[in-house]
Amino acid sequence: MISDKAKEIIKYHEATKHHFERYARSLGYMDWSNQPNPFRTYKNTPLLKLPLLKTDPPASHTGLYERQKNAPQPFEIETIAGFLELSLGLSAWKAAGSSRWSLRINPSSGNLHPTEAHLILPALDEQPGGIYHYNALVHALERRADLPADLWQSLVSHFGNHGFLLVLTSIFWRESWKYGERAFRYCNHDAGHALACLSFAANLFGWQCVFLNELSDEELEAILGFDQVHFRKLEEEHPDCLCFIFPSGPVDIPRGLPADIISDLANLTFKGEADILSQKCVDWEIIYHTARLAKKPPTGKTRIELERRKWLTDMPGPLSAADIIRQRRSAVAFDSSGFFNKNKFLSILDKTLPRKNMAPFDVELTEPLTHLLLFVHNVADLAPGLYFFLRRNADFNEIKALCRSDFQWAPEEKDFPLYRLAEGNYRQQAMMVSCHQDIAGSSAFSVGMIAKFKKIITAEPYRYRHLFWETGMIGQVLYLEAEAHGVRGTGIGCFFDDAVHEILGLSDNRYQSLYHFTIGQSIEDPRLTTYPPYNHLKNSF
Ligand SMILES: Cc1cc2nc3c(=O)[nH]c(=O)nc-3n(C[C@H](O)[C@H](O)[C@H](O)COP(=O)(O)O)c2cc1C
């Protein structure tokens, strides 16, 4: 039996599909005068300016994922600032003519950045404990509430470990301003990207980031004191997830918080006014309706058991982990003749497999629910065509039975879940199904992320959001791996959903394509000038 909640969520999904003859509902033009500010400020809060890293953590490419090489750093303002700089900070400013815009370490659909972060920190250096909002523009923490030392002590006793807490939230309006009703999907992709960014950056400091999956969204709102904040209507922040960040090690971290700690946090006095982001907001009602239905209730203890696996190929790139993170950018055009080495291609795919004790999937969001449909255009020693990368072997028979019967399902590598479905030139099709965007067809390969859908939402409607988070996390791995291997990637949120399903032969919603990606030899736009991320703080921009 499918609940009304699940039915309504699936209705949202159907209503926000792009079709060849009709895009999902949006304004249809850019209302520049109402463009939301991508940086939120909590006005009238004490500002704790954070230092920028003088030296990046030394981790190598594989140190992004592996923990053993990254010695745990102490929790200090400097290290937490470094963690924020390398997860959610600015990565650059771009300029073209008289326009300037900032880019961030975490990518975002349309560069609109719906994701915000709040931290619950202990007393550090000279600073008392508190609940803070991170402002990436000025790389500073806005102190929204004071945290009594004994309350922090209760948190330490509960976790049996030192560390700190971080909550991600989303402001839907920032995305719906441009993308209308489909924006709820993009906010969730972005949350997934941000979650992976947290996990990678934490790892560079020898810390681990774990998703506290027992808490409800209402509890997160309470912890953040949102009932004490007057948000302008439609500019509210909607909580996504609470993470605990602690020194990596074989410890069993609780995934919830005791009720008394939640109520003590909720009863703190919160200061600060959330600033106004736009002159006028548009109410894309279906987003708020779906968000209410997809709110997470409190749930029981869940542990996600991930497999231990060796890397398929040992192909570390020459860049350090921090360089990879800092130089990540979305490609805007590709050189279609740019050929790509097969081992690198396999190594990129391999990194998307979840592994025990490895970033980023050991945040333990979910067991793998998403597979990769690959449009291979130009990978040396691999016939161009359609391939399938199975991230969970148990789904093989089900997916195979749902797909076109003439697919080959020929294993491409020994002990590696890559299957050739059909040979041929799929450049045109890849481009066509990605809203006619060249980047999907001119790259070395592009990807459709095919997630187990109806069963997950029917069982637990709130996991509709988690499916998008998982795809965002995979997208972040693809972005970083592309950089590590000297190529470049781009997330693709705009695609014709059912046209993708048709290529595979999927005729129902047991699986759905939720996000696309493309990787290749990037062609840079010579009209753009790049500036360093934080020169504006020195007034020398
Ligand atoms: C969820 C998501 C969807 C995206 N969809 C598209 C897309 O359809 N087409 C495109 O050219 N870029 C797309 N992008 C790339 C963004 O436009 C890009 O991340 C943003 O402009 C910031 O630039 P940066 O990634 O270089 O920091 C997407 C990015 C994300 C995270």
mmCIF file of C-alpha atoms in Angstrom, residues 45-254:
data_model
loop_
_atom_site.group_PDB
_atom_site.id
_atom_site.type_symbol
_atom_site.label_atom_id
_atom_site.label_comp_id
_atom_site.label_asym_id
_atom_site.label_seq_id
_atom_site.Cartn_x
_atom_site.Cartn_y
_atom_site.Cartn_z
ATOM 1 C CA THR A 45 25.062 39.094 16.098
ATOM 2 C CA PRO A 46 28.661 39.190 17.325
ATOM 3 C CA LEU A 47 30.945 38.297 14.420
ATOM 4 C CA LEU A 48 33.850 35.942 14.885
ATOM 5 C CA LYS A 49 36.181 36.514 11.937
ATOM 6 C CA LEU A 50 37.936 33.327 10.963
ATOM 7 C CA PRO A 51 41.554 33.063 9.889
ATOM 8 C CA LEU A 52 42.350 31.761 6.408
ATOM 9 C CA LEU A 53 44.629 28.757 6.148
ATOM 10 C CA LYS A 54 48.299 29.681 5.979
ATOM 11 C CA THR A 55 49.217 26.175 4.876
ATOM 12 C CA ASP A 56 46.839 23.628 3.428
ATOM 13 C CA PRO A 57 46.608 20.171 5.011
ATOM 14 C CA PRO A 58 49.199 17.905 3.352
ATOM 15 C CA ALA A 59 46.864 15.063 2.269
ATOM 16 C CA SER A 60 47.438 13.667 -1.215
ATOM 17 C CA HIS A 61 44.760 12.824 -3.800
ATOM 18 C CA THR A 62 43.926 9.509 -2.118
ATOM 19 C CA GLY A 63 44.005 11.301 1.242
ATOM 20 C CA LEU A 64 40.646 12.748 0.208
ATOM 21 C CA TYR A 65 39.170 9.324 0.827
ATOM 22 C CA GLU A 66 41.548 7.363 3.049
ATOM 23 C CA ARG A 67 41.773 8.178 6.705
ATOM 24 C CA GLN A 68 44.984 6.560 7.879
ATOM 25 C CA LYS A 69 47.233 9.231 6.428
ATOM 26 C CA ASN A 70 45.482 12.227 7.988
ATOM 27 C CA ALA A 71 46.442 12.653 11.640
ATOM 28 C CA PRO A 72 43.595 14.101 13.763
ATOM 29 C CA GLN A 73 44.124 17.828 14.380
ATOM 30 C CA PRO A 74 42.986 19.478 17.618
ATOM 31 C CA PHE A 75 39.648 21.310 17.536
ATOM 32 C CA GLU A 76 40.666 24.976 17.503
ATOM 33 C CA ILE A 77 39.364 28.102 15.794
ATOM 34 C CA GLU A 78 42.126 27.768 13.231
ATOM 35 C CA THR A 79 41.393 24.171 12.270
ATOM 36 C CA ILE A 80 37.605 24.608 12.248
ATOM 37 C CA ALA A 81 38.081 27.736 10.113
ATOM 38 C CA GLY A 82 40.237 25.669 7.741
ATOM 39 C CA PHE A 83 37.586 22.971 7.606
ATOM 40 C CA LEU A 84 34.930 25.577 6.680
ATOM 41 C CA GLU A 85 37.219 27.235 4.143
ATOM 42 C CA LEU A 86 37.766 23.885 2.397
ATOM 43 C CA SER A 87 34.151 22.746 2.520
ATOM 44 C CA LEU A 88 31.782 25.714 2.146
ATOM 45 C CA GLY A 89 34.062 28.721 1.643
ATOM 46 C CA LEU A 90 34.623 30.771 -1.492
ATOM 47 C CA SER A 91 36.865 29.268 -4.169
ATOM 48 C CA ALA A 92 37.260 32.304 -6.486
ATOM 49 C CA TRP A 93 35.669 35.394 -7.949
ATOM 50 C CA LYS A 94 34.978 35.567 -11.668
ATOM 51 C CA ALA A 95 34.588 38.703 -13.706
ATOM 52 C CA ALA A 96 33.313 39.413 -17.217
ATOM 53 C CA GLY A 97 32.904 43.026 -18.254
ATOM 54 C CA SER A 98 31.313 44.843 -15.352
ATOM 55 C CA SER A 99 29.878 41.680 -13.738
ATOM 56 C CA ARG A 100 31.554 39.910 -10.869
ATOM 57 C CA TRP A 101 30.390 36.832 -9.065
ATOM 58 C CA SER A 102 31.826 34.495 -6.488
ATOM 59 C CA LEU A 103 32.228 30.735 -6.728
ATOM 60 C CA ARG A 104 32.385 28.332 -3.836
ATOM 61 C CA ILE A 105 34.084 25.110 -2.879
ATOM 62 C CA ASN A 106 30.628 23.488 -2.975
ATOM 63 C CA PRO A 107 28.938 23.726 -6.375
ATOM 64 C CA SER A 108 25.344 24.789 -6.768
ATOM 65 C CA SER A 109 22.770 24.615 -9.501
ATOM 66 C CA GLY A 110 22.855 27.986 -11.251
ATOM 67 C CA ASN A 111 25.416 29.164 -8.640
ATOM 68 C CA LEU A 112 22.427 30.184 -6.497
ATOM 69 C CA HIS A 113 23.552 28.487 -3.269
ATOM 70 C CA PRO A 114 20.459 27.538 -1.280
ATOM 71 C CA THR A 115 22.547 25.706 1.354
ATOM 72 C CA GLU A 116 23.374 27.370 4.696
ATOM 73 C CA ALA A 117 25.385 25.999 7.613
ATOM 74 C CA HIS A 118 25.048 26.410 11.389
ATOM 75 C CA LEU A 119 27.597 25.108 13.889
ATOM 76 C CA ILE A 120 27.345 24.122 17.531
ATOM 77 C CA LEU A 121 30.811 24.728 18.904
ATOM 78 C CA PRO A 122 32.452 24.234 22.277
ATOM 79 C CA ALA A 123 34.567 26.929 23.927
ATOM 80 C CA LEU A 124 37.611 27.267 21.667
ATOM 81 C CA ASP A 125 40.741 29.273 22.366
ATOM 82 C CA GLU A 126 39.396 32.518 23.871
ATOM 83 C CA GLN A 127 35.872 32.030 22.483
ATOM 84 C CA PRO A 128 33.009 30.711 24.623
ATOM 85 C CA GLY A 129 30.834 27.909 23.205
ATOM 86 C CA GLY A 130 27.929 28.888 21.007
ATOM 87 C CA ILE A 131 25.584 28.259 18.104
ATOM 88 C CA TYR A 132 26.851 30.042 15.029
ATOM 89 C CA HIS A 133 25.833 30.685 11.442
ATOM 90 C CA TYR A 134 28.666 30.454 8.893
ATOM 91 C CA ASN A 135 28.885 33.395 6.539
ATOM 92 C CA ALA A 136 31.043 32.264 3.610
ATOM 93 C CA LEU A 137 31.313 35.731 2.037
ATOM 94 C CA VAL A 138 33.257 37.152 4.965
ATOM 95 C CA HIS A 139 34.488 33.767 6.244
ATOM 96 C CA ALA A 140 33.114 34.469 9.691
ATOM 97 C CA LEU A 141 30.814 32.946 12.275
ATOM 98 C CA GLU A 142 27.762 34.865 13.455
ATOM 99 C CA ARG A 143 27.111 34.005 17.068
ATOM 100 C CA ARG A 144 23.390 33.311 17.388
ATOM 101 C CA ALA A 145 23.340 31.788 20.887
ATOM 102 C CA ASP A 146 25.647 31.223 23.837
ATOM 103 C CA LEU A 147 26.187 27.627 24.818
ATOM 104 C CA PRO A 148 26.614 26.963 28.537
ATOM 105 C CA ALA A 149 29.704 24.893 29.336
ATOM 106 C CA ASP A 150 27.678 22.225 31.182
ATOM 107 C CA LEU A 151 25.425 21.737 28.140
ATOM 108 C CA TRP A 152 28.500 21.190 25.986
ATOM 109 C CA GLN A 153 29.786 18.722 28.572
ATOM 110 C CA SER A 154 26.525 16.759 28.304
ATOM 111 C CA LEU A 155 27.049 16.604 24.541
ATOM 112 C CA VAL A 156 30.606 15.337 24.972
ATOM 113 C CA SER A 157 29.430 12.690 27.457
ATOM 114 C CA HIS A 158 26.641 11.654 25.102
ATOM 115 C CA PHE A 159 28.979 11.219 22.117
ATOM 116 C CA GLY A 160 31.814 9.891 24.248
ATOM 117 C CA ASN A 161 34.056 12.032 22.099
ATOM 118 C CA HIS A 162 35.167 15.584 21.416
ATOM 119 C CA GLY A 163 34.131 17.303 18.206
ATOM 120 C CA PHE A 164 31.445 19.694 17.047
ATOM 121 C CA LEU A 165 28.051 19.695 15.358
ATOM 122 C CA LEU A 166 26.991 21.182 12.048
ATOM 123 C CA VAL A 167 23.535 21.544 10.526
ATOM 124 C CA LEU A 168 22.883 22.130 6.824
ATOM 125 C CA THR A 169 19.717 23.983 5.850
ATOM 126 C CA SER A 170 18.152 25.033 2.527
ATOM 127 C CA ILE A 171 16.465 28.231 1.384
ATOM 128 C CA PHE A 172 14.234 27.010 -1.442
ATOM 129 C CA TRP A 173 13.522 30.500 -2.774
ATOM 130 C CA ARG A 174 17.119 30.963 -3.881
ATOM 131 C CA GLU A 175 16.708 28.145 -6.425
ATOM 132 C CA SER A 176 13.019 28.619 -7.253
ATOM 133 C CA TRP A 177 13.732 32.242 -8.214
ATOM 134 C CA LYS A 178 15.299 30.843 -11.388
ATOM 135 C CA TYR A 179 14.057 27.277 -11.686
ATOM 136 C CA GLY A 180 10.477 27.445 -10.361
ATOM 137 C CA GLU A 181 8.891 24.181 -9.284
ATOM 138 C CA ARG A 182 11.840 21.905 -10.121
ATOM 139 C CA ALA A 183 13.964 23.861 -7.608
ATOM 140 C CA PHE A 184 13.213 21.555 -4.657
ATOM 141 C CA ARG A 185 15.180 18.863 -6.464
ATOM 142 C CA TYR A 186 18.145 21.197 -6.985
ATOM 143 C CA CYS A 187 18.189 22.285 -3.340
ATOM 144 C CA ASN A 188 18.510 18.635 -2.397
ATOM 145 C CA HIS A 189 21.248 17.974 -4.961
ATOM 146 C CA ASP A 190 23.119 20.914 -3.488
ATOM 147 C CA ALA A 191 22.656 19.614 0.063
ATOM 148 C CA GLY A 192 24.213 16.318 -1.067
ATOM 149 C CA HIS A 193 27.163 18.118 -2.643
ATOM 150 C CA ALA A 194 27.640 20.111 0.572
ATOM 151 C CA LEU A 195 27.462 16.959 2.707
ATOM 152 C CA ALA A 196 30.234 15.364 0.641
ATOM 153 C CA CYS A 197 32.260 18.598 0.909
ATOM 154 C CA LEU A 198 31.982 18.422 4.713
ATOM 155 C CA SER A 199 33.116 14.817 4.751
ATOM 156 C CA PHE A 200 36.142 15.443 2.495
ATOM 157 C CA ALA A 201 37.265 18.586 4.314
ATOM 158 C CA ALA A 202 36.843 16.905 7.711
ATOM 159 C CA ASN A 203 39.017 14.045 6.529
ATOM 160 C CA LEU A 204 41.843 16.424 5.623
ATOM 161 C CA PHE A 205 41.982 17.428 9.296
ATOM 162 C CA GLY A 206 41.856 13.803 10.475
ATOM 163 C CA TRP A 207 38.189 14.080 11.403
ATOM 164 C CA GLN A 208 35.136 12.128 10.396
ATOM 165 C CA CYS A 209 31.697 13.531 9.653
ATOM 166 C CA VAL A 210 28.675 11.375 10.414
ATOM 167 C CA PHE A 211 25.004 12.046 9.688
ATOM 168 C CA LEU A 212 22.902 11.871 12.875
ATOM 169 C CA ASN A 213 20.060 10.037 11.221
ATOM 170 C CA GLU A 214 17.685 9.612 14.184
ATOM 171 C CA LEU A 215 16.661 13.238 14.538
ATOM 172 C CA SER A 216 13.554 14.721 12.971
ATOM 173 C CA ASP A 217 13.514 17.945 10.995
ATOM 174 C CA GLU A 218 11.369 19.480 13.737
ATOM 175 C CA GLU A 219 14.050 18.671 16.276
ATOM 176 C CA LEU A 220 16.659 20.311 14.041
ATOM 177 C CA GLU A 221 14.501 23.433 13.762
ATOM 178 C CA ALA A 222 14.240 23.484 17.562
ATOM 179 C CA ILE A 223 17.984 23.051 18.043
ATOM 180 C CA LEU A 224 18.618 25.967 15.688
ATOM 181 C CA GLY A 225 16.130 28.162 17.565
ATOM 182 C CA PHE A 226 14.234 28.861 14.355
ATOM 183 C CA ASP A 227 11.042 29.533 16.319
ATOM 184 C CA GLN A 228 12.862 32.582 17.728
ATOM 185 C CA VAL A 229 13.832 33.887 14.277
ATOM 186 C CA HIS A 230 11.539 36.012 12.215
ATOM 187 C CA PHE A 231 12.156 34.819 8.670
ATOM 188 C CA ARG A 232 10.558 36.735 5.873
ATOM 189 C CA LYS A 233 7.880 34.485 4.342
ATOM 190 C CA LEU A 234 9.430 32.136 1.734
ATOM 191 C CA GLU A 235 12.941 33.007 2.885
ATOM 192 C CA GLU A 236 12.886 30.473 5.724
ATOM 193 C CA GLU A 237 15.700 27.984 6.165
ATOM 194 C CA HIS A 238 14.567 24.357 6.063
ATOM 195 C CA PRO A 239 16.813 21.978 8.009
ATOM 196 C CA ASP A 240 18.424 19.165 6.049
ATOM 197 C CA CYS A 241 20.767 17.252 8.318
ATOM 198 C CA LEU A 242 22.762 17.385 11.510
ATOM 199 C CA CYS A 243 26.319 16.012 11.471
ATOM 200 C CA PHE A 244 28.758 15.282 14.253
ATOM 201 C CA ILE A 245 32.402 15.846 13.362
ATOM 202 C CA PHE A 246 34.905 14.013 15.538
ATOM 203 C CA PRO A 247 38.465 12.628 15.398
ATOM 204 C CA SER A 248 38.507 9.647 13.002
ATOM 205 C CA GLY A 249 38.781 6.321 14.738
ATOM 206 C CA PRO A 250 36.959 3.078 15.312
ATOM 207 C CA VAL A 251 34.296 4.492 17.639
ATOM 208 C CA ASP A 252 30.576 3.946 17.617
ATOM 209 C CA ILE A 253 28.957 7.388 17.568
ATOM 210 C CA PRO A 254 25.310 7.642 18.673
#
